[in-house]
Amino acid sequence: MVNLDLLYKPVFARAGESVGRLIVASNRVPAPSNGAPAAGGLAVALQSALHVRGGVWFGWSGKTAADAESRETQKRTQGPITFAVSDLTRRDVEDYYHGFANRVLWPICHYRLDLAHMSERHAEGYFRVNEFFARRLMKLLRPDDIVWVHDYHMIPLADELRKLGAKNRIGYFHHIPWPAPATAAATPHYRRLLRAFSAYDVAGFQTRPDADNFRDCLIEAGAARVLADGRIEAFGRAFEVEAFPISIDPEAFALEARLAERNALVKRVRASLEGRDLVIGVDRLDYSKGITHRLEAFGAFLEACPEAAKARVTMLQITPKSRSEVPEYARIEREVAEAVGALNGRFGDLDWTPLRYINKPMGQSALAGLYRLARVGLVTPLRDGMNLVAKEFVAAQSPEDPGVLVLSQFAGAAQEMKAALIVNPYDVKATAAAIARAVAMPLEERRERWRELMGALRDNSIDHWAARCLSAIAGEDEAEVESSLHPAGSIVRSGTIADAEPWFCAQDLGSARPKPARPN
Ligand code: GDG
């Protein structure tokens, strides 16, 4: 255990000026480890920011405590970063995580009111756990720290910190969509949640429509007015509501994909394809990702294009299981497995399985190499905050012979990635037609589209995103923050992610996942 008072001093300070540390709060926290393989882009970007300022990454350990008394904060320091995590009781996990976060907020934010499971006990647990986190975090907080809270699990954290007297600058980033008021208003304790947002100094969303939806929610609830400087005043506090589209590090991912041509698994897959075109889908097993619609579209494509069936175009769907303890996820797991069986039964042959369906998570290198191998990337969520797979697929392509991205209009990424083939994922026939078009697309058009897409990624890399968010939260100069994130030779490549839920790279979804608490 390390005493936080001994923490490394911030390095991002001009002479004579003190800069507070960065405190990142998220449901799950990466486990510090030396020499581990590169973690997902987001974790790397946040660790870079933490390295620069020095700071604390705070959240749930992913483990269950025997009882409320054994929820001590465990701290481990690696260089300038301290990882501070607490266990939660079985009941906390059930109510806060499986319950309110994943059975109320997740479905409602993804426009699935039909899947929302309203339970007063879960709601009460959600606010209780956030209060618990706030009490723990308050013990670590210094007056000049800035706090950056991530995602829907922790919306009330700033409000709870304020109640305990925190005066720090606190920002929030919402990784998933924010729905229009008519949908959002179905959330239990809706007004309390809206009020909780007003404790932040900045509320960040993935896209302009999401930010607008959120603003409309406040205004329609009669809780807010827009100030002359563009900020919102609600429940007696003024704060900024802004869109910060998250991204990846396109150059690092491109390099990873180039190097992965030598990856043994990628080589095996290439050999097994025997020259056939590959269509790839990569998603956590989640009903928001539109996997059954996508499989239906792939079947419709094979049916409508006998020449594709003859050429034995093959689809690879990589789908690590996720949140299996939640009943709605167990259901989608069964539905997808049935759809896979039906498709292969219908179109397959003795020597051809049209759809390869994998539930285990891949290593990041293999994943990058498989994207590069594919002629078509199918990213067709029914709703998605951003969708980093779409961005990774593009970054992984060979500029000389790039694959084609088919992208849902309902992914946040579609706002920026206009040169993809944009589809309505509910329209199975139209998606099938887009697959056919992508498979047959001439090289020159593929190159042109890819250049435009890659240009969009370069204009807004993950570092740029982190710098924009941080400068808004801290009220600092954006260019200066960005240039400080990666001073020469300082790229952070350590840290593995303890669990992928919900916005981290899914590499550890399998064995590293915490033991689930059984639903009552
Ligand atoms: C949430 C929002 C938003 C997946 N399978 C494997 C693997 N992955 C990695 C992908 C990608 C990440 O997981 C998934 O990111 P997405 O953005 O696609 O989706 P969510 O997990 O739902 O994330 C989303 C995101 O937060 C960030 O703000 O974009 O809208 O829902 O990086 O590569 N990685 C490895 N093996 C796998 O099998 N290594």
mmCIF file with all atom_site columns, N, CA and C and ligand atoms in Angstrom, residues 40-42 106 110 151 173-177 206 246 248 253 282-284 286 288-289 318-320 323 359-365 367 371 379 383-390 392 412 465 500-509, ligand 1:
data_model
loop_
_atom_site.group_PDB
_atom_site.id
_atom_site.type_symbol
_atom_site.label_atom_id
_atom_site.label_alt_id
_atom_site.label_comp_id
_atom_site.label_asym_id
_atom_site.label_entity_id
_atom_site.label_seq_id
_atom_site.pdbx_PDB_ins_code
_atom_site.Cartn_x
_atom_site.Cartn_y
_atom_site.Cartn_z
_atom_site.occupancy
_atom_site.B_iso_or_equiv
_atom_site.pdbx_formal_charge
_atom_site.auth_seq_id
_atom_site.auth_comp_id
_atom_site.auth_asym_id
_atom_site.auth_atom_id
_atom_site.pdbx_PDB_model_num
ATOM   1   N N   . GLY A 1 40  ? -6.141  -0.664  -24.558 1.00 0.00 ? 40  GLY A N   1
ATOM   2   C CA  . GLY A 1 40  ? -6.937  0.051   -25.549 1.00 0.00 ? 40  GLY A CA  1
ATOM   3   C C   . GLY A 1 40  ? -6.557  1.529   -25.605 1.00 0.00 ? 40  GLY A C   1
ATOM   4   N N   . GLY A 1 41  ? -6.909  2.175   -26.728 1.00 0.00 ? 41  GLY A N   1
ATOM   5   C CA  . GLY A 1 41  ? -6.516  3.561   -26.959 1.00 0.00 ? 41  GLY A CA  1
ATOM   6   C C   . GLY A 1 41  ? -6.949  4.500   -25.858 1.00 0.00 ? 41  GLY A C   1
ATOM   7   N N   . LEU A 1 42  ? -8.172  4.305   -25.381 1.00 0.00 ? 42  LEU A N   1
ATOM   8   C CA  . LEU A 1 42  ? -8.687  5.197   -24.359 1.00 0.00 ? 42  LEU A CA  1
ATOM   9   C C   . LEU A 1 42  ? -7.876  5.084   -23.070 1.00 0.00 ? 42  LEU A C   1
ATOM   10  N N   . TRP A 1 106 ? -28.403 1.872   -19.282 1.00 0.00 ? 106 TRP A N   1
ATOM   11  C CA  . TRP A 1 106 ? -27.917 1.400   -20.588 1.00 0.00 ? 106 TRP A CA  1
ATOM   12  C C   . TRP A 1 106 ? -29.070 1.240   -21.588 1.00 0.00 ? 106 TRP A C   1
ATOM   13  N N   . HIS A 1 110 ? -29.910 3.714   -24.878 1.00 0.00 ? 110 HIS A N   1
ATOM   14  C CA  . HIS A 1 110 ? -29.879 3.117   -26.218 1.00 0.00 ? 110 HIS A CA  1
ATOM   15  C C   . HIS A 1 110 ? -31.285 2.975   -26.802 1.00 0.00 ? 110 HIS A C   1
ATOM   16  N N   . ASP A 1 151 ? -18.656 8.107   -17.468 1.00 0.00 ? 151 ASP A N   1
ATOM   17  C CA  . ASP A 1 151 ? -19.771 7.242   -17.835 1.00 0.00 ? 151 ASP A CA  1
ATOM   18  C C   . ASP A 1 151 ? -20.904 7.082   -16.820 1.00 0.00 ? 151 ASP A C   1
ATOM   19  N N   . PHE A 1 173 ? -17.790 12.692  -18.652 1.00 0.00 ? 173 PHE A N   1
ATOM   20  C CA  . PHE A 1 173 ? -17.937 12.295  -20.058 1.00 0.00 ? 173 PHE A CA  1
ATOM   21  C C   . PHE A 1 173 ? -18.849 11.075  -20.159 1.00 0.00 ? 173 PHE A C   1
ATOM   22  N N   . HIS A 1 174 ? -19.860 11.205  -21.025 1.00 0.00 ? 174 HIS A N   1
ATOM   23  C CA  . HIS A 1 174 ? -20.881 10.171  -21.194 1.00 0.00 ? 174 HIS A CA  1
ATOM   24  C C   . HIS A 1 174 ? -20.512 9.369   -22.456 1.00 0.00 ? 174 HIS A C   1
ATOM   25  N N   . HIS A 1 175 ? -20.135 8.115   -22.282 1.00 0.00 ? 175 HIS A N   1
ATOM   26  C CA  . HIS A 1 175 ? -19.626 7.333   -23.423 1.00 0.00 ? 175 HIS A CA  1
ATOM   27  C C   . HIS A 1 175 ? -20.725 6.764   -24.310 1.00 0.00 ? 175 HIS A C   1
ATOM   28  N N   . ILE A 1 176 ? -21.935 6.791   -23.857 1.00 0.00 ? 176 ILE A N   1
ATOM   29  C CA  . ILE A 1 176 ? -23.031 6.150   -24.604 1.00 0.00 ? 176 ILE A CA  1
ATOM   30  C C   . ILE A 1 176 ? -23.986 7.254   -25.095 1.00 0.00 ? 176 ILE A C   1
ATOM   31  N N   . PRO A 1 177 ? -24.975 6.920   -25.913 1.00 0.00 ? 177 PRO A N   1
ATOM   32  C CA  . PRO A 1 177 ? -25.851 7.996   -26.415 1.00 0.00 ? 177 PRO A CA  1
ATOM   33  C C   . PRO A 1 177 ? -26.643 8.652   -25.286 1.00 0.00 ? 177 PRO A C   1
ATOM   34  N N   . GLN A 1 206 ? -20.843 12.375  -26.704 1.00 0.00 ? 206 GLN A N   1
ATOM   35  C CA  . GLN A 1 206 ? -20.101 11.901  -27.878 1.00 0.00 ? 206 GLN A CA  1
ATOM   36  C C   . GLN A 1 206 ? -20.353 12.758  -29.122 1.00 0.00 ? 206 GLN A C   1
ATOM   37  N N   . ILE A 1 246 ? -15.191 10.926  -29.154 1.00 0.00 ? 246 ILE A N   1
ATOM   38  C CA  . ILE A 1 246 ? -14.005 10.141  -28.767 1.00 0.00 ? 246 ILE A CA  1
ATOM   39  C C   . ILE A 1 246 ? -13.414 9.471   -30.003 1.00 0.00 ? 246 ILE A C   1
ATOM   40  N N   . ILE A 1 248 ? -9.551  7.184   -31.587 1.00 0.00 ? 248 ILE A N   1
ATOM   41  C CA  . ILE A 1 248 ? -8.464  6.237   -31.333 1.00 0.00 ? 248 ILE A CA  1
ATOM   42  C C   . ILE A 1 248 ? -7.164  6.945   -31.702 1.00 0.00 ? 248 ILE A C   1
ATOM   43  N N   . PHE A 1 253 ? -2.587  2.524   -34.272 1.00 0.00 ? 253 PHE A N   1
ATOM   44  C CA  . PHE A 1 253 ? -3.378  1.354   -34.670 1.00 0.00 ? 253 PHE A CA  1
ATOM   45  C C   . PHE A 1 253 ? -2.946  0.860   -36.050 1.00 0.00 ? 253 PHE A C   1
ATOM   46  N N   . VAL A 1 282 ? -17.012 -6.980  -35.278 1.00 0.00 ? 282 VAL A N   1
ATOM   47  C CA  . VAL A 1 282 ? -16.391 -7.117  -33.942 1.00 0.00 ? 282 VAL A CA  1
ATOM   48  C C   . VAL A 1 282 ? -17.226 -6.318  -32.949 1.00 0.00 ? 282 VAL A C   1
ATOM   49  N N   . ASP A 1 283 ? -17.798 -6.996  -31.988 1.00 0.00 ? 283 ASP A N   1
ATOM   50  C CA  . ASP A 1 283 ? -18.642 -6.291  -31.008 1.00 0.00 ? 283 ASP A CA  1
ATOM   51  C C   . ASP A 1 283 ? -18.672 -7.066  -29.702 1.00 0.00 ? 283 ASP A C   1
ATOM   52  N N   . ARG A 1 284 ? -18.797 -6.361  -28.589 1.00 0.00 ? 284 ARG A N   1
ATOM   53  C CA  . ARG A 1 284 ? -19.218 -7.057  -27.373 1.00 0.00 ? 284 ARG A CA  1
ATOM   54  C C   . ARG A 1 284 ? -20.592 -7.637  -27.651 1.00 0.00 ? 284 ARG A C   1
ATOM   55  N N   . ASP A 1 286 ? -23.844 -7.584  -27.235 1.00 0.00 ? 286 ASP A N   1
ATOM   56  C CA  . ASP A 1 286 ? -24.756 -6.617  -26.626 1.00 0.00 ? 286 ASP A CA  1
ATOM   57  C C   . ASP A 1 286 ? -25.897 -6.350  -27.613 1.00 0.00 ? 286 ASP A C   1
ATOM   58  N N   . SER A 1 288 ? -27.444 -3.767  -28.224 1.00 0.00 ? 288 SER A N   1
ATOM   59  C CA  . SER A 1 288 ? -27.362 -2.483  -28.929 1.00 0.00 ? 288 SER A CA  1
ATOM   60  C C   . SER A 1 288 ? -26.549 -2.586  -30.223 1.00 0.00 ? 288 SER A C   1
ATOM   61  N N   . LYS A 1 289 ? -25.797 -3.655  -30.375 1.00 0.00 ? 289 LYS A N   1
ATOM   62  C CA  . LYS A 1 289 ? -24.860 -3.736  -31.503 1.00 0.00 ? 289 LYS A CA  1
ATOM   63  C C   . LYS A 1 289 ? -25.519 -4.247  -32.789 1.00 0.00 ? 289 LYS A C   1
ATOM   64  N N   . ILE A 1 318 ? -16.596 -11.620 -34.457 1.00 0.00 ? 318 ILE A N   1
ATOM   65  C CA  . ILE A 1 318 ? -15.893 -11.786 -33.174 1.00 0.00 ? 318 ILE A CA  1
ATOM   66  C C   . ILE A 1 318 ? -16.711 -11.085 -32.102 1.00 0.00 ? 318 ILE A C   1
ATOM   67  N N   . THR A 1 319 ? -17.184 -11.848 -31.147 1.00 0.00 ? 319 THR A N   1
ATOM   68  C CA  . THR A 1 319 ? -18.173 -11.318 -30.203 1.00 0.00 ? 319 THR A CA  1
ATOM   69  C C   . THR A 1 319 ? -17.917 -11.823 -28.787 1.00 0.00 ? 319 THR A C   1
ATOM   70  N N   . PRO A 1 320 ? -16.974 -11.202 -28.067 1.00 0.00 ? 320 PRO A N   1
ATOM   71  C CA  . PRO A 1 320 ? -16.761 -11.631 -26.681 1.00 0.00 ? 320 PRO A CA  1
ATOM   72  C C   . PRO A 1 320 ? -18.037 -11.424 -25.859 1.00 0.00 ? 320 PRO A C   1
ATOM   73  N N   . ARG A 1 323 ? -21.510 -9.043  -19.827 1.00 0.00 ? 323 ARG A N   1
ATOM   74  C CA  . ARG A 1 323 ? -22.637 -8.870  -18.885 1.00 0.00 ? 323 ARG A CA  1
ATOM   75  C C   . ARG A 1 323 ? -23.597 -10.064 -18.886 1.00 0.00 ? 323 ARG A C   1
ATOM   76  N N   . ASN A 1 359 ? -16.750 -16.433 -29.726 1.00 0.00 ? 359 ASN A N   1
ATOM   77  C CA  . ASN A 1 359 ? -17.119 -15.734 -28.490 1.00 0.00 ? 359 ASN A CA  1
ATOM   78  C C   . ASN A 1 359 ? -15.923 -15.323 -27.635 1.00 0.00 ? 359 ASN A C   1
ATOM   79  N N   . LYS A 1 360 ? -14.745 -15.844 -27.955 1.00 0.00 ? 360 LYS A N   1
ATOM   80  C CA  . LYS A 1 360 ? -13.614 -15.472 -27.069 1.00 0.00 ? 360 LYS A CA  1
ATOM   81  C C   . LYS A 1 360 ? -12.962 -14.174 -27.555 1.00 0.00 ? 360 LYS A C   1
ATOM   82  N N   . PRO A 1 361 ? -12.463 -13.376 -26.605 1.00 0.00 ? 361 PRO A N   1
ATOM   83  C CA  . PRO A 1 361 ? -11.803 -12.130 -27.016 1.00 0.00 ? 361 PRO A CA  1
ATOM   84  C C   . PRO A 1 361 ? -10.458 -12.397 -27.672 1.00 0.00 ? 361 PRO A C   1
ATOM   85  N N   . MET A 1 362 ? -10.127 -11.591 -28.656 1.00 0.00 ? 362 MET A N   1
ATOM   86  C CA  . MET A 1 362 ? -8.838  -11.702 -29.359 1.00 0.00 ? 362 MET A CA  1
ATOM   87  C C   . MET A 1 362 ? -7.827  -10.767 -28.709 1.00 0.00 ? 362 MET A C   1
ATOM   88  N N   . GLY A 1 363 ? -6.561  -11.040 -28.900 1.00 0.00 ? 363 GLY A N   1
ATOM   89  C CA  . GLY A 1 363 ? -5.529  -10.074 -28.535 1.00 0.00 ? 363 GLY A CA  1
ATOM   90  C C   . GLY A 1 363 ? -5.618  -8.886  -29.498 1.00 0.00 ? 363 GLY A C   1
ATOM   91  N N   . GLN A 1 364 ? -5.132  -7.726  -29.053 1.00 0.00 ? 364 GLN A N   1
ATOM   92  C CA  . GLN A 1 364 ? -5.287  -6.541  -29.900 1.00 0.00 ? 364 GLN A CA  1
ATOM   93  C C   . GLN A 1 364 ? -4.519  -6.641  -31.225 1.00 0.00 ? 364 GLN A C   1
ATOM   94  N N   . SER A 1 365 ? -3.365  -7.292  -31.200 1.00 0.00 ? 365 SER A N   1
ATOM   95  C CA  . SER A 1 365 ? -2.587  -7.422  -32.430 1.00 0.00 ? 365 SER A CA  1
ATOM   96  C C   . SER A 1 365 ? -3.361  -8.278  -33.441 1.00 0.00 ? 365 SER A C   1
ATOM   97  N N   . LEU A 1 367 ? -6.503  -8.798  -33.564 1.00 0.00 ? 367 LEU A N   1
ATOM   98  C CA  . LEU A 1 367 ? -7.691  -8.062  -33.991 1.00 0.00 ? 367 LEU A CA  1
ATOM   99  C C   . LEU A 1 367 ? -7.333  -7.063  -35.101 1.00 0.00 ? 367 LEU A C   1
ATOM   100 N N   . TYR A 1 371 ? -8.755  -7.116  -38.980 1.00 0.00 ? 371 TYR A N   1
ATOM   101 C CA  . TYR A 1 371 ? -9.402  -5.977  -39.652 1.00 0.00 ? 371 TYR A CA  1
ATOM   102 C C   . TYR A 1 371 ? -8.738  -5.749  -41.018 1.00 0.00 ? 371 TYR A C   1
ATOM   103 N N   . VAL A 1 379 ? -20.178 -2.571  -39.347 1.00 0.00 ? 379 VAL A N   1
ATOM   104 C CA  . VAL A 1 379 ? -20.387 -1.951  -38.033 1.00 0.00 ? 379 VAL A CA  1
ATOM   105 C C   . VAL A 1 379 ? -21.805 -1.393  -38.053 1.00 0.00 ? 379 VAL A C   1
ATOM   106 N N   . ARG A 1 383 ? -27.849 1.343   -32.092 1.00 0.00 ? 383 ARG A N   1
ATOM   107 C CA  . ARG A 1 383 ? -27.572 2.622   -31.419 1.00 0.00 ? 383 ARG A CA  1
ATOM   108 C C   . ARG A 1 383 ? -26.189 2.476   -30.778 1.00 0.00 ? 383 ARG A C   1
ATOM   109 N N   . ASP A 1 384 ? -25.353 3.483   -30.888 1.00 0.00 ? 384 ASP A N   1
ATOM   110 C CA  . ASP A 1 384 ? -24.017 3.412   -30.284 1.00 0.00 ? 384 ASP A CA  1
ATOM   111 C C   . ASP A 1 384 ? -23.532 4.824   -30.001 1.00 0.00 ? 384 ASP A C   1
ATOM   112 N N   . GLY A 1 385 ? -22.916 5.007   -28.837 1.00 0.00 ? 385 GLY A N   1
ATOM   113 C CA  . GLY A 1 385 ? -22.408 6.332   -28.493 1.00 0.00 ? 385 GLY A CA  1
ATOM   114 C C   . GLY A 1 385 ? -21.456 6.816   -29.582 1.00 0.00 ? 385 GLY A C   1
ATOM   115 N N   . MET A 1 386 ? -20.389 6.050   -29.805 1.00 0.00 ? 386 MET A N   1
ATOM   116 C CA  . MET A 1 386 ? -19.451 6.371   -30.888 1.00 0.00 ? 386 MET A CA  1
ATOM   117 C C   . MET A 1 386 ? -19.272 5.152   -31.768 1.00 0.00 ? 386 MET A C   1
ATOM   118 N N   . ASN A 1 387 ? -18.638 4.145   -31.281 1.00 0.00 ? 387 ASN A N   1
ATOM   119 C CA  . ASN A 1 387 ? -18.197 2.891   -31.891 1.00 0.00 ? 387 ASN A CA  1
ATOM   120 C C   . ASN A 1 387 ? -16.760 3.021   -32.387 1.00 0.00 ? 387 ASN A C   1
ATOM   121 N N   . LEU A 1 388 ? -15.877 2.517   -31.546 1.00 0.00 ? 388 LEU A N   1
ATOM   122 C CA  . LEU A 1 388 ? -14.445 2.600   -31.864 1.00 0.00 ? 388 LEU A CA  1
ATOM   123 C C   . LEU A 1 388 ? -14.024 1.545   -32.870 1.00 0.00 ? 388 LEU A C   1
ATOM   124 N N   . VAL A 1 389 ? -14.805 0.468   -32.977 1.00 0.00 ? 389 VAL A N   1
ATOM   125 C CA  . VAL A 1 389 ? -14.466 -0.574  -33.956 1.00 0.00 ? 389 VAL A CA  1
ATOM   126 C C   . VAL A 1 389 ? -14.446 0.027   -35.361 1.00 0.00 ? 389 VAL A C   1
ATOM   127 N N   . ALA A 1 390 ? -15.411 0.912   -35.649 1.00 0.00 ? 390 ALA A N   1
ATOM   128 C CA  . ALA A 1 390 ? -15.465 1.539   -36.976 1.00 0.00 ? 390 ALA A CA  1
ATOM   129 C C   . ALA A 1 390 ? -14.155 2.281   -37.248 1.00 0.00 ? 390 ALA A C   1
ATOM   130 N N   . GLU A 1 392 ? -11.196 1.813   -35.700 1.00 0.00 ? 392 GLU A N   1
ATOM   131 C CA  . GLU A 1 392 ? -10.059 0.879   -35.752 1.00 0.00 ? 392 GLU A CA  1
ATOM   132 C C   . GLU A 1 392 ? -10.000 0.172   -37.105 1.00 0.00 ? 392 GLU A C   1
ATOM   133 N N   . GLY A 1 412 ? -22.546 6.896   -33.284 1.00 0.00 ? 412 GLY A N   1
ATOM   134 C CA  . GLY A 1 412 ? -22.021 8.260   -33.209 1.00 0.00 ? 412 GLY A CA  1
ATOM   135 C C   . GLY A 1 412 ? -20.943 8.493   -34.271 1.00 0.00 ? 412 GLY A C   1
ATOM   136 N N   . TRP A 1 465 ? -8.911  14.480  -28.457 1.00 0.00 ? 465 TRP A N   1
ATOM   137 C CA  . TRP A 1 465 ? -10.131 14.352  -27.641 1.00 0.00 ? 465 TRP A CA  1
ATOM   138 C C   . TRP A 1 465 ? -9.800  14.587  -26.160 1.00 0.00 ? 465 TRP A C   1
ATOM   139 N N   . ALA A 1 500 ? -13.552 -5.031  -19.334 1.00 0.00 ? 500 ALA A N   1
ATOM   140 C CA  . ALA A 1 500 ? -13.843 -4.199  -20.491 1.00 0.00 ? 500 ALA A CA  1
ATOM   141 C C   . ALA A 1 500 ? -15.114 -3.377  -20.351 1.00 0.00 ? 500 ALA A C   1
ATOM   142 N N   . GLU A 1 501 ? -15.877 -3.573  -19.311 1.00 0.00 ? 501 GLU A N   1
ATOM   143 C CA  . GLU A 1 501 ? -17.168 -2.918  -19.241 1.00 0.00 ? 501 GLU A CA  1
ATOM   144 C C   . GLU A 1 501 ? -17.023 -1.470  -18.861 1.00 0.00 ? 501 GLU A C   1
ATOM   145 N N   . PRO A 1 502 ? -17.661 -0.536  -19.543 1.00 0.00 ? 502 PRO A N   1
ATOM   146 C CA  . PRO A 1 502 ? -18.271 -0.773  -20.823 1.00 0.00 ? 502 PRO A CA  1
ATOM   147 C C   . PRO A 1 502 ? -17.477 -0.130  -21.937 1.00 0.00 ? 502 PRO A C   1
ATOM   148 N N   . TRP A 1 503 ? -16.465 0.651   -21.591 1.00 0.00 ? 503 TRP A N   1
ATOM   149 C CA  . TRP A 1 503 ? -15.859 1.420   -22.659 1.00 0.00 ? 503 TRP A CA  1
ATOM   150 C C   . TRP A 1 503 ? -14.413 1.087   -22.889 1.00 0.00 ? 503 TRP A C   1
ATOM   151 N N   . PHE A 1 504 ? -13.929 0.113   -22.189 1.00 0.00 ? 504 PHE A N   1
ATOM   152 C CA  . PHE A 1 504 ? -12.558 -0.269  -22.439 1.00 0.00 ? 504 PHE A CA  1
ATOM   153 C C   . PHE A 1 504 ? -12.485 -1.367  -23.464 1.00 0.00 ? 504 PHE A C   1
ATOM   154 N N   . CYS A 1 505 ? -11.335 -1.461  -24.063 1.00 0.00 ? 505 CYS A N   1
ATOM   155 C CA  . CYS A 1 505 ? -11.039 -2.558  -24.960 1.00 0.00 ? 505 CYS A CA  1
ATOM   156 C C   . CYS A 1 505 ? -11.449 -3.873  -24.287 1.00 0.00 ? 505 CYS A C   1
ATOM   157 N N   . ALA A 1 506 ? -12.099 -4.704  -25.047 1.00 0.00 ? 506 ALA A N   1
ATOM   158 C CA  . ALA A 1 506 ? -12.708 -5.906  -24.463 1.00 0.00 ? 506 ALA A CA  1
ATOM   159 C C   . ALA A 1 506 ? -11.719 -7.042  -24.262 1.00 0.00 ? 506 ALA A C   1
ATOM   160 N N   . GLN A 1 507 ? -10.415 -6.733  -24.249 1.00 0.00 ? 507 GLN A N   1
ATOM   161 C CA  . GLN A 1 507 ? -9.452  -7.835  -24.247 1.00 0.00 ? 507 GLN A CA  1
ATOM   162 C C   . GLN A 1 507 ? -9.548  -8.735  -23.027 1.00 0.00 ? 507 GLN A C   1
ATOM   163 N N   . ASP A 1 508 ? -10.078 -8.210  -21.939 1.00 0.00 ? 508 ASP A N   1
ATOM   164 C CA  . ASP A 1 508 ? -10.108 -9.031  -20.731 1.00 0.00 ? 508 ASP A CA  1
ATOM   165 C C   . ASP A 1 508 ? -11.506 -9.478  -20.366 1.00 0.00 ? 508 ASP A C   1
ATOM   166 N N   . LEU A 1 509 ? -12.386 -9.466  -21.322 1.00 0.00 ? 509 LEU A N   1
ATOM   167 C CA  . LEU A 1 509 ? -13.752 -9.838  -20.984 1.00 0.00 ? 509 LEU A CA  1
ATOM   168 C C   . LEU A 1 509 ? -13.855 -11.245 -20.448 1.00 0.00 ? 509 LEU A C   1
HETATM 169 C C1  . GDG B 2 .   ? -18.631 2.181   -25.235 1.00 0.00 ? 1   GDG B C1  1
HETATM 170 C C2  . GDG B 2 .   ? -19.758 2.764   -26.074 1.00 0.00 ? 1   GDG B C2  1
HETATM 171 C C3  . GDG B 2 .   ? -18.063 4.108   -27.328 1.00 0.00 ? 1   GDG B C3  1
HETATM 172 C C4  . GDG B 2 .   ? -13.919 -5.790  -28.920 1.00 0.00 ? 1   GDG B C4  1
HETATM 173 N N1  . GDG B 2 .   ? -13.698 -7.111  -29.014 1.00 0.00 ? 1   GDG B N1  1
HETATM 174 C C5  . GDG B 2 .   ? -12.392 -7.292  -28.794 1.00 0.00 ? 1   GDG B C5  1
HETATM 175 C C6  . GDG B 2 .   ? -11.809 -6.048  -28.552 1.00 0.00 ? 1   GDG B C6  1
HETATM 176 N N2  . GDG B 2 .   ? -12.766 -5.150  -28.627 1.00 0.00 ? 1   GDG B N2  1
HETATM 177 C C7  . GDG B 2 .   ? -12.537 -3.722  -28.443 1.00 0.00 ? 1   GDG B C7  1
HETATM 178 C C8  . GDG B 2 .   ? -12.628 -2.983  -29.747 1.00 0.00 ? 1   GDG B C8  1
HETATM 179 C C9  . GDG B 2 .   ? -12.915 -1.576  -29.267 1.00 0.00 ? 1   GDG B C9  1
HETATM 180 C C10 . GDG B 2 .   ? -13.702 -1.818  -27.982 1.00 0.00 ? 1   GDG B C10 1
HETATM 181 O O1  . GDG B 2 .   ? -13.500 -3.155  -27.598 1.00 0.00 ? 1   GDG B O1  1
HETATM 182 C C11 . GDG B 2 .   ? -15.187 -1.641  -28.191 1.00 0.00 ? 1   GDG B C11 1
HETATM 183 O O2  . GDG B 2 .   ? -15.451 -0.292  -28.290 1.00 0.00 ? 1   GDG B O2  1
HETATM 184 P P1  . GDG B 2 .   ? -16.797 0.239   -28.923 1.00 0.00 ? 1   GDG B P1  1
HETATM 185 O O3  . GDG B 2 .   ? -16.655 1.700   -29.032 1.00 0.00 ? 1   GDG B O3  1
HETATM 186 O O4  . GDG B 2 .   ? -17.015 -0.407  -30.234 1.00 0.00 ? 1   GDG B O4  1
HETATM 187 O O5  . GDG B 2 .   ? -17.975 -0.226  -27.988 1.00 0.00 ? 1   GDG B O5  1
HETATM 188 P P2  . GDG B 2 .   ? -18.326 -0.352  -26.387 1.00 0.00 ? 1   GDG B P2  1
HETATM 189 O O6  . GDG B 2 .   ? -17.546 -1.412  -25.741 1.00 0.00 ? 1   GDG B O6  1
HETATM 190 O O7  . GDG B 2 .   ? -19.804 -0.531  -26.338 1.00 0.00 ? 1   GDG B O7  1
HETATM 191 O O8  . GDG B 2 .   ? -17.930 1.056   -25.780 1.00 0.00 ? 1   GDG B O8  1
HETATM 192 C C12 . GDG B 2 .   ? -19.226 3.127   -27.445 1.00 0.00 ? 1   GDG B C12 1
HETATM 193 C C13 . GDG B 2 .   ? -17.029 3.573   -26.374 1.00 0.00 ? 1   GDG B C13 1
HETATM 194 O O9  . GDG B 2 .   ? -17.621 3.233   -25.122 1.00 0.00 ? 1   GDG B O9  1
HETATM 195 C C14 . GDG B 2 .   ? -15.910 4.593   -26.121 1.00 0.00 ? 1   GDG B C14 1
HETATM 196 O O10 . GDG B 2 .   ? -16.405 5.798   -25.662 1.00 0.00 ? 1   GDG B O10 1
HETATM 197 O O11 . GDG B 2 .   ? -17.477 4.259   -28.606 1.00 0.00 ? 1   GDG B O11 1
HETATM 198 O O12 . GDG B 2 .   ? -20.266 3.733   -28.200 1.00 0.00 ? 1   GDG B O12 1
HETATM 199 O O13 . GDG B 2 .   ? -20.817 1.827   -26.161 1.00 0.00 ? 1   GDG B O13 1
HETATM 200 O O14 . GDG B 2 .   ? -11.744 -0.901  -28.949 1.00 0.00 ? 1   GDG B O14 1
HETATM 201 O O15 . GDG B 2 .   ? -11.421 -3.139  -30.427 1.00 0.00 ? 1   GDG B O15 1
HETATM 202 N N3  . GDG B 2 .   ? -10.488 -5.878  -28.297 1.00 0.00 ? 1   GDG B N3  1
HETATM 203 C C15 . GDG B 2 .   ? -9.721  -6.995  -28.279 1.00 0.00 ? 1   GDG B C15 1
HETATM 204 N N4  . GDG B 2 .   ? -10.233 -8.234  -28.485 1.00 0.00 ? 1   GDG B N4  1
HETATM 205 C C16 . GDG B 2 .   ? -11.542 -8.433  -28.749 1.00 0.00 ? 1   GDG B C16 1
HETATM 206 O O16 . GDG B 2 .   ? -11.987 -9.571  -28.941 1.00 0.00 ? 1   GDG B O16 1
HETATM 207 N N5  . GDG B 2 .   ? -8.406  -6.863  -28.052 1.00 0.00 ? 1   GDG B N5  1
#
